[in-house]
Amino acid sequence: MSGNASRLSAINAITSGKDVTVEMPDPLSKIWASDVFNLAKMEQTLSKNAFKAMKKTVQTGAPLDPATADVVAAAMKDWALSKGAKFFSHIFYPMTNATAEKHDGFIVTNSDGHAITEFTGSLLIKGEPDGSSFPNGSLRMTNAARGYTAWDPTSPCYIMYTANGPTLMIPSVFMSWTGEALDKKIPLMRSNAAMNKAAHKVLSLMGETDIATLNSSCGAEQEYFLIDERFATSRPDVLLAGRTLFGAPPAKGQQFDDHYFGAIPERVQVFMQDFEDRLYKLGIPAKTHHNEVAPGQFEIAPYFESANIAADHQQLLMTVLKNTAKKHGLHALLHEKPFAGVNGSGKHVNWSVGNATQGNLLDPGHTPEENLNFLLFCGAVIRGVHLYGPLLRAVIASAANDHRLGANEAPPAILSVYLGDQLEKVFKDIQQGNLNPTESGGLMDLGLSEILTFTRDPGDRNRTSPFAFTGNRFEFRAVGSSQSVSGPLVAMNTMLADSLNWIAGKLEAAFDSGLDQTTGVIAVLKELMDKHGNVVFGGDGYSAEWHKMAVEERGLKNIPTTAEALPALMEDSVKDLFKNTGVLTPVELQSRYEVYSEQYILSIELEAKLVIEMATTSIYPAAMTYLAELGTSISGAAAMGIELDTGIAKKVAAEADAMMKVVATLGNAVEKHDFASTEAHMQFCAYEIRPLMDLVRSHADALEMTVANTVWPLPKYSEMLFIK
Ligand code: ADP
Ligand code: MG
């Protein structure tokens, strides 16, 4: 089908087949975690001792003995077979944001040729995918091909239904033959352990005697776009790059602010219900959903869980989101900036740390000034963001997220901390050496007798901060919608561990010198705020004044693109941070730098090639078709003695010509490969290739506004965003 025909037939098909079938949803009690081999199912199927051992491993990370693994494997196999599964797969998270699987059958044959099923503890524990097929940066040298996956018993196994049938999925870590972490799970688990160890020190110094294992928690808010699948298939950029590389802004964008929290279109409601039911079956606690700011944009936020499980669930959620959308004839876009001119998509990572004995250590309670443990942990976060801001910027850096960060919609590329009025005052007071009582938010009383009064939060929200305290957790808002939450969680847990270690050292010295508990804590926090209080900022993060003040007066870094952000991973302070906490060895860190840089370069090169191809093979031909049509009309009119204005024809010719000149320059730029360093290559992508792509686009978008609608090949923004 020629370009414009496929676009027009897509519109026809979508607008003529509008019926949505609404099925009655299954009750939650029936579907909740029905496809998960969780503790509840283990309790039903394991011996008492095996269950006790598993529970201890899940809850405290205690090692599991091989005999128990055998028992668990047998029970797991029986359960999976009863669900119709014939295959199992270790599922793991390579350094890309992807999820990887290697499927094996339960089947073996015996000497009589009978098929029997087998699944031992050792098969459950260890898998062996081909390590060399995943990016591993400099670890390639030490690890030729061998890579191992190993079962993570703390994250429950589940059944995944695909067209292939049901498969037992086993959440796993992924390492090289030499034992280096090749994935996103090992560092996350190590960062939890480092945080736990450091937190224990601080809590013990604070006189706590009963201290349960500490864990970090994560609740991720996922933003995404939905467009009709038929539009996606007529746009190679959407299919291959996940975003539109061309597209003139529609007359109606988000300027009316009428989409945010508006009524959800019926077709999308039906999709959401199906999507959430699938999540429930997988034990993922989908909790809120609503429209987002841009037309066609939505959000889903599951209830928070322990970070390691939340990270696995986030990856699974993205997969289920894409697959379910497909089933509904929709295409889900997880890209950070699928459409220019309307808001991009983020993934707010809500993060806290706590345990069973002290509770959530980032919960201030009603009187934060009396909650010394809270003040220490909150102070530790402030110090962490100040010292390791560039690291936090690096772990959210990607070619896609560069379109959001720093633009006037999303968190700025300067890392600062928002505490809210009440808490900011507490820390300012501490800096003066005082602890004063705080004011609560008071009662919300509208003076309307029929509306019940309620207590107001002590502070308003600040949506312009990249890193905000939101009542009982921090919310890292600058994370991109397609990213794994693991990188941000690793950075946050590790910087917290480092800060808590620093605090422990200072507290110990303060108490040794005879200070009482409160005076000692204030002294330590005062020193901390003197050194790091500059990172606390409650104003408008988007404003030009802040950008100037942050850099010039406060010494914070404004890191505009991935090309500048990723090299932070190679700074000595970051190397030391990861080495001292045991989260990543220098080699493991180096390999991450290499993999992420390579991905940045590859994704920009892919986009540049697509720009060249689409401009050459569909936009230029459409312009020429239209020019020929105009030519026919102009000469036909002339034959009748009518002189038509040739302005439009000239504009089409000029824009098309100019576009192809830039395409040629871009073609040469993409061919360049002799770079002195990876940094230089990234800079070239950011500051040479990207601007050329934008320039091609500006000519193409001008053509879109000029060329006849009937010959335009690509679905337009107004169609993709508004036709559902
Ligand atoms: P908002 O849009 O107002 O920021 P949402 O309700 O959409 O909030 O999402 C907030 C997310 O934060 C949810 O995933 C929620 O479960 C999570 N969350 C709540 N409390 C905590 C906590 N103590 N630690 C981590 N995450 C939390
Ligand atoms: Mg939020």
PDB file of N, CA and C and ligand atoms in Angstrom, residues 219 221 288 299 301-304 350 352 360 461 472-473 475, ligand 1:
ATOM      1  N   GLY A 219       7.649   2.519  44.815  1.00  0.00           N
ATOM      2  CA  GLY A 219       6.358   2.582  44.123  1.00  0.00           C
ATOM      3  C   GLY A 219       6.578   3.442  42.884  1.00  0.00           C
ATOM      4  N   GLU A 221       5.382   5.283  39.383  1.00  0.00           N
ATOM      5  CA  GLU A 221       4.252   5.770  38.580  1.00  0.00           C
ATOM      6  C   GLU A 221       4.690   5.768  37.125  1.00  0.00           C
ATOM      7  N   THR A 288      -3.584   2.940  41.081  1.00  0.00           N
ATOM      8  CA  THR A 288      -4.255   4.110  40.507  1.00  0.00           C
ATOM      9  C   THR A 288      -4.038   4.151  39.007  1.00  0.00           C
ATOM     10  N   GLU A 299      -1.511   7.151  32.918  1.00  0.00           N
ATOM     11  CA  GLU A 299      -0.567   6.729  33.966  1.00  0.00           C
ATOM     12  C   GLU A 299      -1.125   5.542  34.729  1.00  0.00           C
ATOM     13  N   ALA A 301      -0.088   3.424  38.390  1.00  0.00           N
ATOM     14  CA  ALA A 301       0.822   3.338  39.533  1.00  0.00           C
ATOM     15  C   ALA A 301       0.429   2.169  40.420  1.00  0.00           C
ATOM     16  N   PRO A 302       1.268   1.147  40.483  1.00  0.00           N
ATOM     17  CA  PRO A 302       1.010   0.074  41.445  1.00  0.00           C
ATOM     18  C   PRO A 302       1.350   0.533  42.861  1.00  0.00           C
ATOM     19  N   TYR A 303       0.788  -0.118  43.834  1.00  0.00           N
ATOM     20  CA  TYR A 303       1.112   0.132  45.229  1.00  0.00           C
ATOM     21  C   TYR A 303       2.570  -0.252  45.465  1.00  0.00           C
ATOM     22  N   PHE A 304       3.236   0.453  46.388  1.00  0.00           N
ATOM     23  CA  PHE A 304       4.674   0.202  46.540  1.00  0.00           C
ATOM     24  C   PHE A 304       4.981  -1.166  47.151  1.00  0.00           C
ATOM     25  N   ASN A 350       9.048   6.451  43.637  1.00  0.00           N
ATOM     26  CA  ASN A 350       8.837   6.761  45.050  1.00  0.00           C
ATOM     27  C   ASN A 350       9.643   5.773  45.869  1.00  0.00           C
ATOM     28  N   SER A 352      11.481   4.701  49.746  1.00  0.00           N
ATOM     29  CA  SER A 352      11.661   4.876  51.187  1.00  0.00           C
ATOM     30  C   SER A 352      12.450   3.684  51.711  1.00  0.00           C
ATOM     31  N   ASN A 360       8.942   2.780  58.745  1.00  0.00           N
ATOM     32  CA  ASN A 360       9.472   3.593  57.641  1.00  0.00           C
ATOM     33  C   ASN A 360      10.321   4.725  58.214  1.00  0.00           C
ATOM     34  N   ARG A 461       2.608  20.661  47.244  1.00  0.00           N
ATOM     35  CA  ARG A 461       3.441  19.846  46.380  1.00  0.00           C
ATOM     36  C   ARG A 461       4.265  20.744  45.494  1.00  0.00           C
ATOM     37  N   ASN A 472       6.221  10.822  53.234  1.00  0.00           N
ATOM     38  CA  ASN A 472       6.836   9.692  53.938  1.00  0.00           C
ATOM     39  C   ASN A 472       7.807   8.953  53.029  1.00  0.00           C
ATOM     40  N   ARG A 473       8.265   9.631  51.980  1.00  0.00           N
ATOM     41  CA  ARG A 473       9.152   9.022  50.995  1.00  0.00           C
ATOM     42  C   ARG A 473       9.755  10.117  50.137  1.00  0.00           C
ATOM     43  N   GLU A 475      10.511  11.188  46.150  1.00  0.00           N
ATOM     44  CA  GLU A 475      10.019  10.869  44.818  1.00  0.00           C
ATOM     45  C   GLU A 475      11.039  11.384  43.811  1.00  0.00           C
TER      46      GLU A 475
HETATM   47  P1  ADP B   1       1.157  11.040  43.167  1.00  0.00           P
HETATM   48  O1  ADP B   1       0.716  11.019  41.720  1.00  0.00           O
HETATM   49  O2  ADP B   1       0.298  11.848  44.050  1.00  0.00           O
HETATM   50  O3  ADP B   1       2.593  11.311  43.347  1.00  0.00           O
HETATM   51  P2  ADP B   1       0.415   8.231  43.281  1.00  0.00           P
HETATM   52  O4  ADP B   1      -0.606   7.751  44.257  1.00  0.00           O
HETATM   53  O5  ADP B   1       0.069   8.253  41.850  1.00  0.00           O
HETATM   54  O6  ADP B   1       0.932   9.624  43.804  1.00  0.00           O
HETATM   55  O7  ADP B   1       1.709   7.349  43.413  1.00  0.00           O
HETATM   56  C1  ADP B   1       2.463   7.353  44.547  1.00  0.00           C
HETATM   57  C2  ADP B   1       3.315   6.101  44.571  1.00  0.00           C
HETATM   58  O8  ADP B   1       4.110   6.131  45.753  1.00  0.00           O
HETATM   59  C3  ADP B   1       2.490   4.819  44.647  1.00  0.00           C
HETATM   60  O9  ADP B   1       3.126   3.824  43.922  1.00  0.00           O
HETATM   61  C4  ADP B   1       2.543   4.526  46.133  1.00  0.00           C
HETATM   62  O10 ADP B   1       2.274   3.177  46.453  1.00  0.00           O
HETATM   63  C5  ADP B   1       3.966   4.904  46.434  1.00  0.00           C
HETATM   64  N1  ADP B   1       4.256   5.044  47.865  1.00  0.00           N
HETATM   65  C6  ADP B   1       3.429   5.423  48.858  1.00  0.00           C
HETATM   66  N2  ADP B   1       4.072   5.361  50.046  1.00  0.00           N
HETATM   67  C7  ADP B   1       5.331   4.937  49.804  1.00  0.00           C
HETATM   68  C8  ADP B   1       6.466   4.655  50.604  1.00  0.00           C
HETATM   69  N3  ADP B   1       6.464   4.817  51.928  1.00  0.00           N
HETATM   70  N4  ADP B   1       7.589   4.221  49.988  1.00  0.00           N
HETATM   71  C9  ADP B   1       7.626   4.053  48.663  1.00  0.00           C
HETATM   72  N5  ADP B   1       6.599   4.293  47.872  1.00  0.00           N
HETATM   73  C10 ADP B   1       5.448   4.734  48.417  1.00  0.00           C
END
